[in-house]
Amino acid sequence: DTAVSQTPKYLVTQMGNDKSIKCEQNLGHDTMYWYKQDSKKFLKIMFSYNNKELIINETVPNRFSPKSPDKAHLNLHINSLELGDSAVYFCASSQEGSGGYNEQFFGPGTRLTVL
Amino acid sequence: GDSVTQMEGPVTLSEEAFLTINCTYTATGYPSLFWYVQYPGEGLQLLLKATKADDKGSNKGFEATYRKETTSFHLEKGSVQVSDSAVYFCALSGRSNYKLTFGKGTLLTVNP
């Protein structure tokens, strides 16, 4: 059973388009995240949601809008795609209060290529 | 703010060689520390973790000890295998925040 799943796995699109990436977790966790991994493999947090509430927004452009319809889903919508948005986007989840540490479980990633 | 510094790669070793990947951190309070591994074309998997000073995390022959005095969490393995070839990330999480802060990753290649 897949714990954290993302769709699509690959996304190729033209500059200026709008696209969405979906994430679902079946672990019963209450916190979900989006990370961006650039071409040099550097990983950086974008957003964090706890019980459907946005708690972290790390200076991400307004073109990126996360949406959490329920605790098991966190989707990422990107407007007016730019070349610099090309990256691998990872979704993750964790359970708050799990022994005082934040073990996160990651999805397989979505490779976004903007042409 | 929190930060993680890990040794620059790439690291290339022969099978059965000893591996060390250095990781040091800067954080307020007492963070939890993690090593994640990313195999080619895959997402991140938790390799091991430590939540307090002097804790030793271990998994699949890998070990790392939480050293508060040197703010370090170095990853070691006594005898690497070709299948260990991957990118390794050191990360920390503060106790009251909701994010992982990652190091830049170290690419390990193990040759037969």
Coordinates of C-alpha atoms in Angstrom, one line a residue:
Chain A
D1 CA 0.0 0.0 0.0
T2 CA 1.4 3.4 -1.0
A3 CA 1.7 5.7 2.1
V4 CA 2.1 9.0 0.3
S5 CA 1.2 9.2 -3.4
Q6 CA 1.5 12.0 -5.9
T7 CA 0.1 12.5 -9.4
P8 CA 1.3 13.0 -11.9
K9 CA 4.8 11.6 -11.7
Y10 CA 5.9 13.6 -14.7
L11 CA 4.5 16.9 -16.0
V12 CA 5.7 18.7 -19.1
T13 CA 4.1 22.0 -20.0
Q14 CA 4.6 25.3 -21.7
M15 CA 5.5 28.5 -20.0
G16 CA 2.4 30.5 -18.9
N17 CA 0.2 27.5 -18.4
D18 CA -1.6 26.6 -15.1
K19 CA -1.1 23.1 -13.7
S20 CA -1.9 21.1 -10.5
I21 CA -0.2 18.4 -8.6
K22 CA -2.1 16.1 -6.3
C23 CA -1.0 14.4 -3.1
E24 CA -2.7 11.9 -0.9
Q25 CA -1.6 10.1 2.3
N26 CA -3.2 7.1 3.9
L27 CA -1.2 7.2 7.1
G28 CA -3.7 9.1 9.1
H29 CA -1.3 12.0 9.6
D30 CA -2.4 15.5 10.4
T31 CA 0.4 17.5 8.8
M32 CA 1.3 17.6 5.1
Y33 CA 4.1 19.4 3.3
W34 CA 5.3 20.5 -0.2
Y35 CA 9.0 20.6 -0.9
K36 CA 10.9 21.7 -4.0
Q37 CA 14.0 20.0 -5.1
D38 CA 16.1 21.9 -7.7
S39 CA 18.5 20.6 -10.3
K40 CA 21.3 20.5 -7.8
K41 CA 19.2 18.3 -5.5
F42 CA 18.7 21.0 -2.9
L43 CA 15.5 20.5 -1.0
K44 CA 13.5 23.4 0.4
I45 CA 10.2 23.5 2.2
M46 CA 7.4 25.4 0.4
F47 CA 4.3 24.9 2.5
S48 CA 3.1 23.1 5.5
Y49 CA -0.5 22.3 6.5
N50 CA -1.7 21.1 9.9
N51 CA -5.3 19.8 10.1
K52 CA -6.1 21.6 6.8
E53 CA -4.6 24.9 8.1
L54 CA -1.7 26.6 6.5
I55 CA 1.1 27.0 9.0
I56 CA 4.2 27.5 6.9
N57 CA 4.6 29.5 3.7
E58 CA 8.3 29.9 2.9
T59 CA 8.4 33.0 0.7
V60 CA 6.9 31.1 -2.2
P61 CA 5.5 33.3 -5.1
N62 CA 1.8 33.9 -5.1
R63 CA 1.5 31.8 -8.3
F64 CA 1.8 28.8 -6.0
S65 CA -1.4 28.0 -4.2
P66 CA -1.8 24.9 -2.0
K67 CA -5.2 23.5 -1.1
S68 CA -6.1 21.0 1.5
P69 CA -9.6 19.7 1.1
D70 CA -9.1 17.3 4.0
K71 CA -6.3 16.0 6.2
A72 CA -5.4 13.3 3.8
H73 CA -5.0 15.5 0.7
L74 CA -2.8 18.5 -0.1
N75 CA -2.8 19.7 -3.7
L76 CA -0.5 22.3 -5.3
H77 CA -1.8 24.6 -8.0
I78 CA 0.7 26.7 -10.0
N79 CA -0.4 29.6 -12.2
S80 CA 1.5 31.2 -15.1
L81 CA 4.3 28.6 -15.0
E82 CA 7.8 29.9 -15.5
L83 CA 11.0 28.2 -16.6
G84 CA 12.4 28.5 -13.1
D85 CA 9.5 26.4 -11.8
S86 CA 11.1 23.3 -13.4
A87 CA 12.0 21.0 -10.5
V88 CA 10.9 17.9 -8.6
Y89 CA 8.1 18.6 -6.2
F90 CA 7.8 16.3 -3.2
C91 CA 4.8 15.9 -0.9
A92 CA 5.3 14.6 2.6
S93 CA 3.3 13.9 5.8
S94 CA 3.9 13.5 9.5
Q95 CA 2.0 13.2 12.7
E96 CA 2.2 16.1 15.1
G97 CA 3.1 15.2 18.6
S98 CA 4.8 11.9 17.6
G99 CA 7.2 11.7 20.5
G100 CA 8.5 15.3 20.0
Y101 CA 10.1 14.7 16.7
N102 CA 9.0 15.3 13.2
E103 CA 9.5 12.1 11.1
Q104 CA 8.2 12.9 7.7
F105 CA 7.2 10.4 5.0
F106 CA 7.8 11.4 1.4
G107 CA 5.9 10.7 -1.8
P108 CA 7.8 9.6 -5.0
G109 CA 7.9 13.2 -6.4
T110 CA 6.5 15.0 -9.4
R111 CA 9.1 16.1 -12.0
L112 CA 7.8 19.3 -13.6
T113 CA 9.4 20.5 -16.8
V114 CA 8.4 23.9 -18.1
L115 CA 9.4 24.5 -21.8
Chain B
G1 CA 17.6 30.3 11.6
D2 CA 18.2 26.6 11.5
S3 CA 20.8 25.3 9.1
V4 CA 22.5 22.0 8.2
T5 CA 25.9 21.7 6.6
Q6 CA 27.0 18.4 5.1
M7 CA 30.1 17.5 3.2
E8 CA 30.2 18.3 -0.4
G9 CA 30.2 15.4 -2.8
P10 CA 30.4 13.5 -4.9
V11 CA 31.9 10.6 -2.9
T12 CA 33.1 7.6 -4.8
L13 CA 34.1 4.5 -3.0
S14 CA 34.9 0.9 -3.7
E15 CA 32.7 -1.9 -2.4
E16 CA 33.5 -2.8 1.2
A17 CA 35.1 0.6 1.9
F18 CA 34.3 2.6 5.1
L19 CA 32.0 5.5 4.6
T20 CA 31.7 8.8 6.6
I21 CA 29.5 11.7 5.5
N22 CA 29.9 14.6 7.8
C23 CA 27.0 16.7 9.0
T24 CA 26.9 19.6 11.4
Y25 CA 23.9 21.8 12.3
T26 CA 22.9 25.1 13.8
A27 CA 19.6 25.3 15.6
T28 CA 18.0 26.8 18.7
G29 CA 16.9 24.4 21.4
Y30 CA 17.2 20.7 20.9
P31 CA 16.3 19.6 17.4
S32 CA 15.7 16.1 16.2
L33 CA 18.2 14.9 13.6
F34 CA 17.7 12.7 10.5
W35 CA 19.4 11.1 7.6
Y36 CA 17.3 10.5 4.5
V37 CA 18.4 8.6 1.4
Q38 CA 17.2 9.2 -2.1
Y39 CA 17.9 6.4 -4.6
P40 CA 18.0 7.3 -8.3
G41 CA 14.6 8.3 -9.6
E42 CA 12.9 7.8 -6.3
G43 CA 11.6 9.9 -3.4
L44 CA 13.2 10.3 0.0
Q45 CA 13.3 7.5 2.5
L46 CA 14.1 7.9 6.2
L47 CA 17.4 6.1 6.9
L48 CA 17.8 6.8 10.6
K49 CA 17.0 9.3 13.3
A50 CA 18.0 10.6 16.7
T51 CA 15.9 12.7 19.0
K52 CA 18.2 13.7 21.8
A53 CA 21.9 14.1 22.7
D54 CA 24.0 10.9 22.6
D55 CA 21.2 8.9 20.9
K56 CA 22.6 6.6 18.2
G57 CA 20.4 6.0 15.2
S58 CA 21.1 2.9 13.1
N59 CA 19.6 1.1 10.1
K60 CA 20.9 -1.2 7.3
G61 CA 24.4 -1.0 8.7
F62 CA 24.4 2.8 8.8
E63 CA 24.9 4.6 12.1
A64 CA 24.9 8.2 13.3
T65 CA 25.3 9.6 16.8
Y66 CA 23.7 12.9 18.0
R67 CA 26.6 14.9 19.4
K68 CA 25.4 18.1 21.1
E69 CA 28.8 19.3 22.1
T70 CA 30.0 19.3 18.5
T71 CA 26.6 19.9 16.9
S72 CA 27.2 17.0 14.6
F73 CA 25.4 13.9 13.3
H74 CA 27.9 12.2 11.0
L75 CA 26.8 9.2 9.0
E76 CA 29.0 6.1 9.0
K77 CA 28.9 2.6 7.5
G78 CA 31.7 0.0 7.9
S79 CA 31.4 -1.7 4.5
V80 CA 29.4 -0.1 1.7
Q81 CA 27.8 -2.0 -1.1
V82 CA 27.0 -1.0 -4.7
S83 CA 23.3 -0.8 -3.7
D84 CA 24.1 2.0 -1.3
S85 CA 24.8 4.3 -4.2
A86 CA 22.3 7.2 -3.6
V87 CA 22.1 10.8 -2.4
Y88 CA 22.2 11.2 1.3
F89 CA 20.6 14.1 3.1
C90 CA 21.1 15.2 6.7
A91 CA 18.1 17.1 8.1
L92 CA 16.9 18.6 11.4
S93 CA 13.5 19.4 12.8
G94 CA 12.9 21.8 15.7
R95 CA 10.5 20.7 18.3
S96 CA 8.0 23.4 17.7
N97 CA 8.1 23.9 14.0
Y98 CA 6.6 22.0 11.1
K99 CA 9.4 21.6 8.6
L100 CA 12.6 19.8 7.9
T101 CA 15.7 21.8 7.2
F102 CA 18.0 19.8 4.8
G103 CA 21.6 19.9 4.0
K104 CA 22.6 20.1 0.4
G105 CA 22.9 16.3 -0.1
T106 CA 25.9 14.1 -0.8
L107 CA 26.0 11.9 -3.8
L108 CA 27.6 8.5 -3.0
T109 CA 28.7 6.2 -5.8
V110 CA 30.0 2.7 -4.8
N111 CA 31.9 0.8 -7.5
P112 CA 32.2 -2.9 -7.6

